[in-house]
């Protein structure tokens, strides 16, 4: 047996155990995305990076422990690194949560919340399946252009999203969202007028308006 | 009367939210009390103009975080009237239950915040140390009230499931039955707690009488009213919705950011004390018993806090019955609905609602599908002038039996204001 020290918490594990498994045993959570036990262990998402005492970053899911060792598992520096890695991963993801079957139970959404990554809309946490989306019933909901992180509480309670969490800033998501509004027969001016209630003094709202104007045909 | 002279200001009253300025000046010849609300005006009535009427209830609910449900529901009713929409009857009952739950929760919390005045303790913290059982019991009842609310409306503050032409949360029959049972239990527990409260609750300024005992409540057409089309004044005058503006005079006051209201040129009050008097024929046996236990003297404005407690008992009983009747009527569940609306409607809607602090009025006009006019009169605005008149009478009453000084008058004026349960952010909506 070897002793592993994770952020000061000691845990005894079999030699050859990964840091991620040791952390699980110690009750410490390390964010990870790509690890599938016995199926895939390629350490490709790089979200589970931890720091050794020598300052080296290693993936917790693949790094096996054969002697007593110490790791930093959660620190501001690691969070920043994980955030950058996650943003890079997310940049390849076509965010259209309103159409996605995983909405309401999405690992990407919960990780983005944990790491403080912006650009994921409220739809990612909305419990309504895509076919029951309020927008398809003609009810104006701002979920598509509002930052997630509220567990879609208004929609869960039976209402619609009013945008109180603030606008998302990712341009491609906004473009797709406004196109979707138009597809469903909503006037983008009405959407922006509704959004003004909470976002009138939010700087990101100006950027959002520009994107909306471009989607509409560059009139405004 | 002995000669005396007092002049002081009060800028903070514990347990009253918002910025205020009470100015007191008096001697044996004349006494003046000014209740100024210094909270910045918030222009809700102005910024809803030109907006989609559907949005208005959600915006109006933001007038107050404490009593958001009553603003939401009252605004919803007024907007629906203006748009010519008739919501389903079941959803109206749900709104009644939601609003009643808010009255219950607000009353309980205000009793807890004000009871130190009547028990010789400085504040709620000291009260919690001296009477830990009573404190924790009221807190427990409050938590259970909020739990019941969650089953009805979801989130308590700025409830998203209630809106104009819309009801968003499915409510199942078994939930309604559970709510009815829980409310009956709450009523029983409030009743038994009243025995303990009666032992420690001492009257403040016993013998002092309200010099202007006129009040305004909702007209009760069918049971204890939560919404109504008419107002009822203590002189028996019934005012229909469209005549309220001619009856209630709204005044701008130079030292306050809130308006004051008068009825026939005189101040009037509103709130639990007014309601228990006006609806004495509608009170349940248990409420009557609590009123007797607490020895509520309706002539004394401080007794409003006791009246709030008694009203909490009344509300739990009424709501338990409403929930039971609704459960008997509903087959499986109350389903969410969105009613069709004309996008270019024109109309006017006025709604009166029983708010925790008194009578609330929302008045809207819609032109071509956009908001054209809004007027809200809150209970604190109605009570404001009454507080001043009672404050002046109270100082004179104190002077009749001694020589009042600042140290004596300051806390009692603060307690008087607290007893009215004012909400200053509401007043400057």
Short mmCIF file of N, CA and C in Angstrom, two decimals, chain A residues 45-215:
data_model
loop_
_atom_site.label_atom_id
_atom_site.label_comp_id
_atom_site.label_asym_id
_atom_site.label_seq_id
_atom_site.Cartn_x
_atom_site.Cartn_y
_atom_site.Cartn_z
N UNK A 45 -9.00 15.01 -22.25
CA UNK A 45 -9.74 16.25 -21.99
C UNK A 45 -8.93 17.24 -21.16
N UNK A 46 -7.98 16.76 -20.42
CA UNK A 46 -7.05 17.56 -19.60
C UNK A 46 -7.78 18.43 -18.57
N UNK A 47 -8.95 17.99 -18.16
CA UNK A 47 -9.66 18.77 -17.13
C UNK A 47 -9.25 18.32 -15.73
N UNK A 48 -8.66 17.11 -15.66
CA UNK A 48 -8.36 16.56 -14.34
C UNK A 48 -6.91 16.80 -13.93
N UNK A 49 -6.29 17.78 -14.58
CA UNK A 49 -4.88 18.04 -14.27
C UNK A 49 -4.68 18.35 -12.79
N UNK A 50 -3.66 17.70 -12.21
CA UNK A 50 -3.27 18.00 -10.82
C UNK A 50 -1.77 18.30 -10.82
N UNK A 51 -1.32 18.85 -9.72
CA UNK A 51 0.08 19.31 -9.68
C UNK A 51 0.87 18.47 -8.70
N UNK A 52 2.03 18.02 -9.15
CA UNK A 52 2.91 17.26 -8.25
C UNK A 52 3.74 18.22 -7.40
N UNK A 53 4.46 17.68 -6.43
CA UNK A 53 5.27 18.55 -5.56
C UNK A 53 6.41 19.22 -6.35
N UNK A 54 6.77 18.63 -7.47
CA UNK A 54 7.84 19.24 -8.29
C UNK A 54 7.27 20.27 -9.28
N UNK A 55 5.98 20.51 -9.20
CA UNK A 55 5.36 21.55 -10.03
C UNK A 55 4.93 21.06 -11.40
N UNK A 56 4.93 19.74 -11.60
CA UNK A 56 4.56 19.19 -12.90
C UNK A 56 3.05 18.94 -12.94
N UNK A 57 2.43 19.28 -14.07
CA UNK A 57 1.00 19.02 -14.22
C UNK A 57 0.79 17.63 -14.82
N UNK A 58 0.01 16.81 -14.15
CA UNK A 58 -0.24 15.46 -14.67
C UNK A 58 -1.75 15.19 -14.67
N UNK A 59 -2.24 14.40 -15.65
CA UNK A 59 -3.68 14.08 -15.63
C UNK A 59 -4.00 13.05 -14.53
N UNK A 60 -4.92 13.41 -13.67
CA UNK A 60 -5.23 12.54 -12.52
C UNK A 60 -5.81 11.20 -12.97
N UNK A 61 -6.44 11.17 -14.14
CA UNK A 61 -7.11 9.92 -14.57
C UNK A 61 -6.10 8.89 -15.09
N UNK A 62 -4.92 9.36 -15.49
CA UNK A 62 -3.95 8.42 -16.08
C UNK A 62 -2.70 8.23 -15.22
N UNK A 63 -2.43 9.16 -14.35
CA UNK A 63 -1.20 9.09 -13.57
C UNK A 63 -1.38 8.08 -12.43
N UNK A 64 -0.54 7.02 -12.48
CA UNK A 64 -0.66 5.99 -11.45
C UNK A 64 0.37 6.20 -10.36
N UNK A 65 -0.02 5.87 -9.15
CA UNK A 65 0.85 6.12 -8.00
C UNK A 65 1.50 4.80 -7.57
N UNK A 66 2.87 4.81 -7.50
CA UNK A 66 3.58 3.59 -7.08
C UNK A 66 4.38 3.81 -5.80
N UNK A 67 4.44 5.07 -5.33
CA UNK A 67 5.16 5.36 -4.08
C UNK A 67 4.41 6.48 -3.37
N UNK A 68 4.81 6.76 -2.13
CA UNK A 68 4.14 7.84 -1.39
C UNK A 68 4.33 9.15 -2.15
N UNK A 69 3.24 9.81 -2.42
CA UNK A 69 3.34 11.06 -3.20
C UNK A 69 2.32 12.09 -2.73
N UNK A 70 2.59 13.35 -3.07
CA UNK A 70 1.70 14.43 -2.66
C UNK A 70 1.27 15.22 -3.89
N UNK A 71 0.00 15.65 -3.93
CA UNK A 71 -0.51 16.40 -5.08
C UNK A 71 -1.34 17.59 -4.62
N UNK A 72 -1.29 18.66 -5.45
CA UNK A 72 -2.26 19.74 -5.26
C UNK A 72 -3.40 19.45 -6.21
N UNK A 73 -4.59 19.37 -5.68
CA UNK A 73 -5.73 18.94 -6.49
C UNK A 73 -6.63 20.12 -6.85
N UNK A 74 -6.84 20.99 -5.90
CA UNK A 74 -7.71 22.14 -6.16
C UNK A 74 -7.00 23.42 -5.71
N UNK A 75 -6.72 24.27 -6.66
CA UNK A 75 -6.14 25.57 -6.34
C UNK A 75 -6.62 26.56 -7.41
N UNK A 76 -6.41 27.82 -7.16
CA UNK A 76 -6.87 28.82 -8.13
C UNK A 76 -6.16 28.63 -9.47
N UNK A 77 -4.86 28.30 -9.38
CA UNK A 77 -4.08 28.11 -10.60
C UNK A 77 -4.64 26.94 -11.42
N UNK A 78 -4.91 25.83 -10.72
CA UNK A 78 -5.43 24.66 -11.42
C UNK A 78 -6.80 24.95 -12.02
N UNK A 79 -7.60 25.71 -11.28
CA UNK A 79 -8.94 26.03 -11.77
C UNK A 79 -8.83 26.85 -13.05
N UNK A 80 -7.86 27.77 -13.05
CA UNK A 80 -7.68 28.61 -14.24
C UNK A 80 -7.25 27.76 -15.44
N UNK A 81 -6.33 26.84 -15.17
CA UNK A 81 -5.85 25.96 -16.25
C UNK A 81 -7.00 25.09 -16.78
N UNK A 82 -7.75 24.53 -15.85
CA UNK A 82 -8.88 23.68 -16.26
C UNK A 82 -9.90 24.48 -17.06
N UNK A 83 -10.08 25.73 -16.63
CA UNK A 83 -11.06 26.58 -17.31
C UNK A 83 -10.63 26.81 -18.77
N UNK A 84 -9.34 27.12 -18.95
CA UNK A 84 -8.84 27.35 -20.32
C UNK A 84 -9.02 26.09 -21.15
N UNK A 85 -8.65 24.94 -20.59
CA UNK A 85 -8.79 23.67 -21.32
C UNK A 85 -10.25 23.41 -21.68
N UNK A 86 -11.12 23.71 -20.74
CA UNK A 86 -12.54 23.46 -21.00
C UNK A 86 -13.07 24.40 -22.08
N UNK A 87 -12.60 25.64 -22.04
CA UNK A 87 -13.04 26.60 -23.06
C UNK A 87 -12.59 26.14 -24.45
N UNK A 88 -11.37 25.59 -24.51
CA UNK A 88 -10.87 25.07 -25.79
C UNK A 88 -11.73 23.92 -26.29
N UNK A 89 -12.09 23.04 -25.35
CA UNK A 89 -12.95 21.92 -25.72
C UNK A 89 -14.31 22.41 -26.20
N UNK A 90 -14.81 23.41 -25.47
CA UNK A 90 -16.15 23.92 -25.76
C UNK A 90 -16.22 24.66 -27.09
N UNK A 91 -15.05 25.20 -27.50
CA UNK A 91 -15.05 25.97 -28.75
C UNK A 91 -15.36 25.07 -29.95
N UNK A 92 -15.18 23.76 -29.81
CA UNK A 92 -15.51 22.82 -30.89
C UNK A 92 -16.94 22.30 -30.78
N UNK A 93 -17.60 22.67 -29.68
CA UNK A 93 -18.94 22.12 -29.45
C UNK A 93 -19.99 23.08 -30.01
N UNK A 94 -20.83 22.56 -30.85
CA UNK A 94 -21.89 23.41 -31.41
C UNK A 94 -23.01 23.53 -30.36
N UNK A 95 -23.02 24.68 -29.72
CA UNK A 95 -24.00 24.83 -28.62
C UNK A 95 -25.37 25.18 -29.19
N UNK A 96 -26.25 24.20 -29.09
CA UNK A 96 -27.65 24.40 -29.47
C UNK A 96 -28.49 23.65 -28.45
N UNK A 97 -28.31 24.06 -27.21
CA UNK A 97 -28.92 23.31 -26.11
C UNK A 97 -30.43 23.16 -26.27
N UNK A 98 -31.07 24.16 -26.90
CA UNK A 98 -32.52 24.10 -27.06
C UNK A 98 -32.98 22.93 -27.91
N UNK A 99 -32.07 22.38 -28.72
CA UNK A 99 -32.45 21.25 -29.56
C UNK A 99 -31.91 19.93 -29.00
N UNK A 100 -31.09 20.00 -27.97
CA UNK A 100 -30.30 18.85 -27.53
C UNK A 100 -31.10 17.92 -26.62
N UNK A 101 -30.88 16.64 -26.80
CA UNK A 101 -31.61 15.66 -25.97
C UNK A 101 -31.06 15.61 -24.56
N UNK A 102 -29.81 16.09 -24.40
CA UNK A 102 -29.20 16.02 -23.07
C UNK A 102 -29.60 17.21 -22.18
N UNK A 103 -30.40 18.12 -22.72
CA UNK A 103 -30.72 19.32 -21.94
C UNK A 103 -31.38 18.94 -20.61
N UNK A 104 -31.01 19.64 -19.59
CA UNK A 104 -31.55 19.35 -18.26
C UNK A 104 -30.64 18.40 -17.49
N UNK A 105 -29.77 17.66 -18.24
CA UNK A 105 -28.89 16.71 -17.57
C UNK A 105 -27.58 16.65 -18.35
N UNK A 106 -26.92 17.79 -18.45
CA UNK A 106 -25.76 17.88 -19.34
C UNK A 106 -24.49 18.07 -18.52
N UNK A 107 -23.51 17.19 -18.79
CA UNK A 107 -22.25 17.26 -18.06
C UNK A 107 -21.48 18.53 -18.41
N UNK A 108 -21.55 18.91 -19.69
CA UNK A 108 -20.85 20.13 -20.12
C UNK A 108 -21.41 21.34 -19.39
N UNK A 109 -22.74 21.36 -19.23
CA UNK A 109 -23.37 22.50 -18.55
C UNK A 109 -22.94 22.57 -17.09
N UNK A 110 -22.92 21.40 -16.43
CA UNK A 110 -22.55 21.43 -15.01
C UNK A 110 -21.07 21.76 -14.84
N UNK A 111 -20.24 21.28 -15.78
CA UNK A 111 -18.81 21.61 -15.69
C UNK A 111 -18.57 23.10 -15.95
N UNK A 112 -19.32 23.65 -16.90
CA UNK A 112 -19.14 25.08 -17.20
C UNK A 112 -19.53 25.92 -16.00
N UNK A 113 -20.54 25.45 -15.29
CA UNK A 113 -20.96 26.17 -14.07
C UNK A 113 -19.88 26.06 -13.00
N UNK A 114 -19.33 24.86 -12.88
CA UNK A 114 -18.31 24.62 -11.85
C UNK A 114 -17.04 25.43 -12.13
N UNK A 115 -16.68 25.52 -13.41
CA UNK A 115 -15.43 26.20 -13.77
C UNK A 115 -15.63 27.67 -14.11
N UNK A 116 -16.87 28.11 -14.09
CA UNK A 116 -17.14 29.52 -14.37
C UNK A 116 -16.95 29.89 -15.82
N UNK A 117 -17.28 28.95 -16.72
CA UNK A 117 -17.15 29.23 -18.15
C UNK A 117 -18.47 29.78 -18.68
N UNK A 118 -18.39 30.90 -19.38
CA UNK A 118 -19.61 31.51 -19.92
C UNK A 118 -19.93 30.97 -21.30
N UNK A 119 -21.14 31.22 -21.74
CA UNK A 119 -21.49 30.86 -23.11
C UNK A 119 -22.49 29.73 -23.21
N UNK A 120 -22.86 29.17 -22.07
CA UNK A 120 -23.85 28.08 -22.09
C UNK A 120 -25.20 28.68 -21.73
N UNK A 121 -26.22 28.50 -22.55
CA UNK A 121 -27.51 29.12 -22.25
C UNK A 121 -28.31 28.37 -21.17
N UNK A 122 -29.33 29.06 -20.65
CA UNK A 122 -30.20 28.48 -19.62
C UNK A 122 -30.85 27.19 -20.12
N UNK A 123 -31.06 27.10 -21.45
CA UNK A 123 -31.69 25.89 -22.03
C UNK A 123 -30.96 24.62 -21.59
N UNK A 124 -29.64 24.73 -21.33
CA UNK A 124 -28.87 23.53 -20.95
C UNK A 124 -29.38 22.94 -19.65
N UNK A 125 -30.00 23.77 -18.81
CA UNK A 125 -30.50 23.27 -17.52
C UNK A 125 -32.02 23.16 -17.49
N UNK A 126 -32.65 23.53 -18.62
CA UNK A 126 -34.12 23.53 -18.67
C UNK A 126 -34.65 22.09 -18.63
N UNK A 127 -35.64 21.82 -17.80
CA UNK A 127 -36.14 20.44 -17.70
C UNK A 127 -37.08 20.04 -18.83
N UNK A 128 -37.54 21.02 -19.62
CA UNK A 128 -38.51 20.68 -20.67
C UNK A 128 -37.79 20.04 -21.86
N UNK A 129 -38.31 18.92 -22.37
CA UNK A 129 -37.68 18.32 -23.56
C UNK A 129 -37.86 19.25 -24.76
N UNK A 130 -36.98 19.13 -25.78
CA UNK A 130 -37.03 20.07 -26.91
C UNK A 130 -38.43 20.22 -27.53
N UNK A 131 -39.17 19.12 -27.59
CA UNK A 131 -40.49 19.20 -28.25
C UNK A 131 -41.51 19.97 -27.40
N UNK A 132 -41.21 20.15 -26.11
CA UNK A 132 -42.15 20.90 -25.26
C UNK A 132 -41.62 22.29 -24.93
N UNK A 133 -40.62 22.72 -25.66
CA UNK A 133 -40.01 24.04 -25.43
C UNK A 133 -41.10 25.12 -25.48
N UNK A 134 -41.03 26.06 -24.56
CA UNK A 134 -42.04 27.13 -24.47
C UNK A 134 -42.09 27.92 -25.78
N UNK A 135 -40.95 28.08 -26.41
CA UNK A 135 -40.90 28.87 -27.65
C UNK A 135 -41.75 28.23 -28.75
N UNK A 136 -41.80 26.92 -28.76
CA UNK A 136 -42.61 26.25 -29.78
C UNK A 136 -44.10 26.47 -29.54
N UNK A 137 -44.44 26.89 -28.30
CA UNK A 137 -45.85 27.18 -28.00
C UNK A 137 -46.17 28.67 -28.15
N UNK A 138 -45.19 29.40 -28.64
CA UNK A 138 -45.41 30.83 -28.85
C UNK A 138 -45.15 31.69 -27.63
N UNK A 139 -44.54 31.11 -26.59
CA UNK A 139 -44.26 31.88 -25.37
C UNK A 139 -42.83 32.38 -25.43
N UNK A 140 -42.68 33.67 -25.32
CA UNK A 140 -41.33 34.25 -25.43
C UNK A 140 -40.53 33.95 -24.17
N UNK A 141 -39.46 33.17 -24.34
CA UNK A 141 -38.59 32.78 -23.23
C UNK A 141 -37.17 33.21 -23.62
N UNK A 142 -36.46 33.81 -22.69
CA UNK A 142 -35.12 34.32 -23.03
C UNK A 142 -34.01 33.30 -22.73
N UNK A 143 -34.40 32.07 -22.46
CA UNK A 143 -33.43 31.04 -22.07
C UNK A 143 -32.28 30.86 -23.06
N UNK A 144 -32.56 31.02 -24.35
CA UNK A 144 -31.53 30.75 -25.38
C UNK A 144 -30.39 31.75 -25.35
N UNK A 145 -30.66 32.97 -24.87
CA UNK A 145 -29.60 33.99 -24.91
C UNK A 145 -29.16 34.42 -23.50
N UNK A 146 -29.59 33.63 -22.49
CA UNK A 146 -29.25 33.99 -21.11
C UNK A 146 -28.24 32.99 -20.54
N UNK A 147 -27.30 33.50 -19.79
CA UNK A 147 -26.27 32.64 -19.17
C UNK A 147 -26.89 31.64 -18.20
N UNK A 148 -26.41 30.42 -18.23
CA UNK A 148 -26.94 29.41 -17.32
C UNK A 148 -26.30 29.55 -15.94
N UNK A 149 -26.76 28.72 -15.02
CA UNK A 149 -26.19 28.74 -13.67
C UNK A 149 -27.26 28.88 -12.61
N UNK A 150 -28.53 29.02 -13.06
CA UNK A 150 -29.61 29.22 -12.10
C UNK A 150 -30.43 27.94 -11.94
N UNK A 151 -29.99 26.86 -12.57
CA UNK A 151 -30.76 25.61 -12.61
C UNK A 151 -32.12 25.82 -13.26
N UNK A 152 -32.23 26.81 -14.10
CA UNK A 152 -33.48 27.14 -14.82
C UNK A 152 -34.66 27.16 -13.86
N UNK A 153 -34.47 27.88 -12.76
CA UNK A 153 -35.46 27.80 -11.69
C UNK A 153 -36.84 28.31 -12.10
N UNK A 154 -36.87 29.38 -12.89
CA UNK A 154 -38.18 29.93 -13.30
C UNK A 154 -38.93 28.92 -14.15
N UNK A 155 -38.22 28.26 -15.08
CA UNK A 155 -38.89 27.30 -15.96
C UNK A 155 -39.29 26.07 -15.16
N UNK A 156 -38.43 25.67 -14.23
CA UNK A 156 -38.78 24.53 -13.36
C UNK A 156 -40.02 24.84 -12.54
N UNK A 157 -40.17 26.10 -12.13
CA UNK A 157 -41.34 26.50 -11.34
C UNK A 157 -42.57 26.73 -12.20
N UNK A 158 -42.43 26.59 -13.50
CA UNK A 158 -43.61 26.74 -14.36
C UNK A 158 -43.66 28.06 -15.10
N UNK A 159 -42.62 28.85 -15.04
CA UNK A 159 -42.63 30.13 -15.75
C UNK A 159 -41.73 30.09 -16.96
N UNK A 160 -41.35 31.27 -17.46
CA UNK A 160 -40.40 31.34 -18.56
C UNK A 160 -39.19 32.15 -18.11
N UNK A 161 -38.11 32.08 -18.89
CA UNK A 161 -36.88 32.78 -18.50
C UNK A 161 -37.01 34.26 -18.85
N UNK A 162 -36.64 35.11 -17.88
CA UNK A 162 -36.71 36.56 -18.07
C UNK A 162 -35.31 37.15 -18.20
N UNK A 163 -34.30 36.32 -18.16
CA UNK A 163 -32.94 36.80 -18.42
C UNK A 163 -32.21 37.40 -17.25
N UNK A 164 -32.62 37.08 -16.03
CA UNK A 164 -32.02 37.77 -14.89
C UNK A 164 -30.54 37.41 -14.68
N UNK A 165 -30.08 36.30 -15.28
CA UNK A 165 -28.67 35.92 -15.10
C UNK A 165 -27.73 36.69 -16.03
N UNK A 166 -28.28 37.43 -16.96
CA UNK A 166 -27.44 38.21 -17.86
C UNK A 166 -27.24 37.51 -19.19
N UNK A 167 -26.84 38.29 -20.21
CA UNK A 167 -26.72 37.70 -21.55
C UNK A 167 -25.49 36.83 -21.70
N UNK A 168 -25.56 35.84 -22.60
CA UNK A 168 -24.35 35.08 -22.93
C UNK A 168 -23.54 35.91 -23.92
N UNK A 169 -22.25 35.69 -23.95
CA UNK A 169 -21.41 36.55 -24.77
C UNK A 169 -20.83 35.82 -25.99
N UNK A 170 -21.08 34.53 -26.08
CA UNK A 170 -20.47 33.80 -27.20
C UNK A 170 -21.24 34.07 -28.49
N UNK A 171 -20.54 34.63 -29.43
CA UNK A 171 -21.17 35.12 -30.64
C UNK A 171 -21.91 34.04 -31.44
N UNK A 172 -21.24 32.89 -31.65
CA UNK A 172 -21.87 31.85 -32.47
C UNK A 172 -23.16 31.34 -31.84
N UNK A 173 -23.17 31.26 -30.51
CA UNK A 173 -24.39 30.78 -29.83
C UNK A 173 -25.50 31.81 -30.02
N UNK A 174 -25.14 33.09 -29.87
CA UNK A 174 -26.14 34.15 -30.03
C UNK A 174 -26.72 34.14 -31.44
N UNK A 175 -25.84 33.97 -32.42
CA UNK A 175 -26.31 33.94 -33.82
C UNK A 175 -27.32 32.82 -34.02
N UNK A 176 -26.95 31.64 -33.53
CA UNK A 176 -27.85 30.50 -33.68
C UNK A 176 -29.16 30.73 -32.95
N UNK A 177 -29.06 31.34 -31.76
CA UNK A 177 -30.26 31.59 -30.95
C UNK A 177 -31.20 32.56 -31.66
N UNK A 178 -30.65 33.64 -32.20
CA UNK A 178 -31.52 34.61 -32.88
C UNK A 178 -32.14 34.01 -34.13
N UNK A 179 -31.37 33.17 -34.83
CA UNK A 179 -31.93 32.50 -36.01
C UNK A 179 -33.11 31.61 -35.59
N UNK A 180 -32.91 30.96 -34.46
CA UNK A 180 -33.97 30.07 -33.95
C UNK A 180 -35.22 30.90 -33.60
N UNK A 181 -35.01 32.05 -32.97
CA UNK A 181 -36.15 32.92 -32.65
C UNK A 181 -36.92 33.27 -33.93
N UNK A 182 -36.16 33.62 -34.97
CA UNK A 182 -36.81 33.98 -36.24
C UNK A 182 -37.54 32.79 -36.86
N UNK A 183 -36.88 31.62 -36.80
CA UNK A 183 -37.51 30.40 -37.33
C UNK A 183 -38.87 30.14 -36.67
N UNK A 184 -38.91 30.42 -35.36
CA UNK A 184 -40.13 30.12 -34.62
C UNK A 184 -41.16 31.26 -34.69
N UNK A 185 -40.84 32.27 -35.49
CA UNK A 185 -41.82 33.33 -35.72
C UNK A 185 -41.77 34.49 -34.75
N UNK A 186 -40.72 34.59 -33.98
CA UNK A 186 -40.61 35.72 -33.05
C UNK A 186 -39.91 36.89 -33.74
N UNK A 187 -40.35 38.07 -33.38
CA UNK A 187 -39.71 39.26 -33.89
C UNK A 187 -38.51 39.56 -32.98
N UNK A 188 -37.35 39.74 -33.56
CA UNK A 188 -36.14 39.95 -32.74
C UNK A 188 -36.25 41.24 -31.93
N UNK A 189 -36.96 42.22 -32.48
CA UNK A 189 -37.17 43.46 -31.71
C UNK A 189 -37.91 43.18 -30.41
N UNK A 190 -38.91 42.30 -30.48
CA UNK A 190 -39.67 41.94 -29.28
C UNK A 190 -38.76 41.24 -28.26
N UNK A 191 -37.87 40.40 -28.79
CA UNK A 191 -36.94 39.67 -27.90
C UNK A 191 -36.04 40.68 -27.18
N UNK A 192 -35.51 41.64 -27.94
CA UNK A 192 -34.60 42.63 -27.34
C UNK A 192 -35.35 43.54 -26.37
N UNK A 193 -36.60 43.86 -26.70
CA UNK A 193 -37.40 44.73 -25.83
C UNK A 193 -37.64 44.03 -24.48
N UNK A 194 -37.91 42.73 -24.56
CA UNK A 194 -38.10 41.95 -23.33
C UNK A 194 -36.78 41.89 -22.54
N UNK A 195 -35.69 41.69 -23.28
CA UNK A 195 -34.38 41.56 -22.62
C UNK A 195 -33.97 42.85 -21.91
N UNK A 196 -34.48 43.97 -22.40
CA UNK A 196 -34.15 45.27 -21.78
C UNK A 196 -34.53 45.33 -20.30
N UNK A 197 -35.55 44.57 -19.91
CA UNK A 197 -36.04 44.65 -18.53
C UNK A 197 -34.88 44.42 -17.55
N UNK A 198 -34.08 43.40 -17.81
CA UNK A 198 -32.99 43.11 -16.90
C UNK A 198 -31.63 43.60 -17.41
N UNK A 199 -31.49 43.80 -18.72
CA UNK A 199 -30.15 44.02 -19.27
C UNK A 199 -29.88 45.45 -19.73
N UNK A 200 -30.78 46.35 -19.42
CA UNK A 200 -30.65 47.69 -19.96
C UNK A 200 -29.29 48.32 -19.67
N UNK A 201 -28.76 48.03 -18.49
CA UNK A 201 -27.48 48.66 -18.14
C UNK A 201 -26.31 47.67 -18.17
N UNK A 202 -26.53 46.53 -18.84
CA UNK A 202 -25.46 45.52 -18.92
C UNK A 202 -24.62 45.78 -20.18
N UNK A 203 -23.28 45.97 -20.06
CA UNK A 203 -22.46 46.26 -21.25
C UNK A 203 -22.59 45.19 -22.34
N UNK A 204 -22.67 43.92 -21.93
CA UNK A 204 -22.73 42.84 -22.92
C UNK A 204 -24.00 42.90 -23.76
N UNK A 205 -24.99 43.65 -23.30
CA UNK A 205 -26.25 43.75 -24.04
C UNK A 205 -26.03 44.48 -25.37
N UNK A 206 -25.13 45.44 -25.37
CA UNK A 206 -24.84 46.19 -26.60
C UNK A 206 -24.26 45.25 -27.66
N UNK A 207 -23.36 44.37 -27.21
CA UNK A 207 -22.75 43.40 -28.11
C UNK A 207 -23.84 42.47 -28.67
N UNK A 208 -24.72 42.07 -27.77
CA UNK A 208 -25.80 41.17 -28.16
C UNK A 208 -26.71 41.84 -29.20
N UNK A 209 -26.95 43.13 -29.01
CA UNK A 209 -27.81 43.86 -29.95
C UNK A 209 -27.18 43.89 -31.34
N UNK A 210 -25.84 44.05 -31.35
CA UNK A 210 -25.14 44.08 -32.65
C UNK A 210 -25.30 42.74 -33.37
N UNK A 211 -25.13 41.66 -32.61
CA UNK A 211 -25.30 40.32 -33.21
C UNK A 211 -26.72 40.17 -33.74
N UNK A 212 -27.69 40.65 -32.94
CA UNK A 212 -29.11 40.54 -33.34
C UNK A 212 -29.31 41.32 -34.64
N UNK A 213 -28.72 42.50 -34.71
CA UNK A 213 -28.89 43.33 -35.92
C UNK A 213 -28.30 42.63 -37.14
N UNK A 214 -27.16 41.98 -36.96
CA UNK A 214 -26.54 41.27 -38.08
C UNK A 214 -27.41 40.11 -38.54
N UNK A 215 -27.95 39.40 -37.58
CA UNK A 215 -28.82 38.25 -37.93
C UNK A 215 -30.04 38.75 -38.70
#
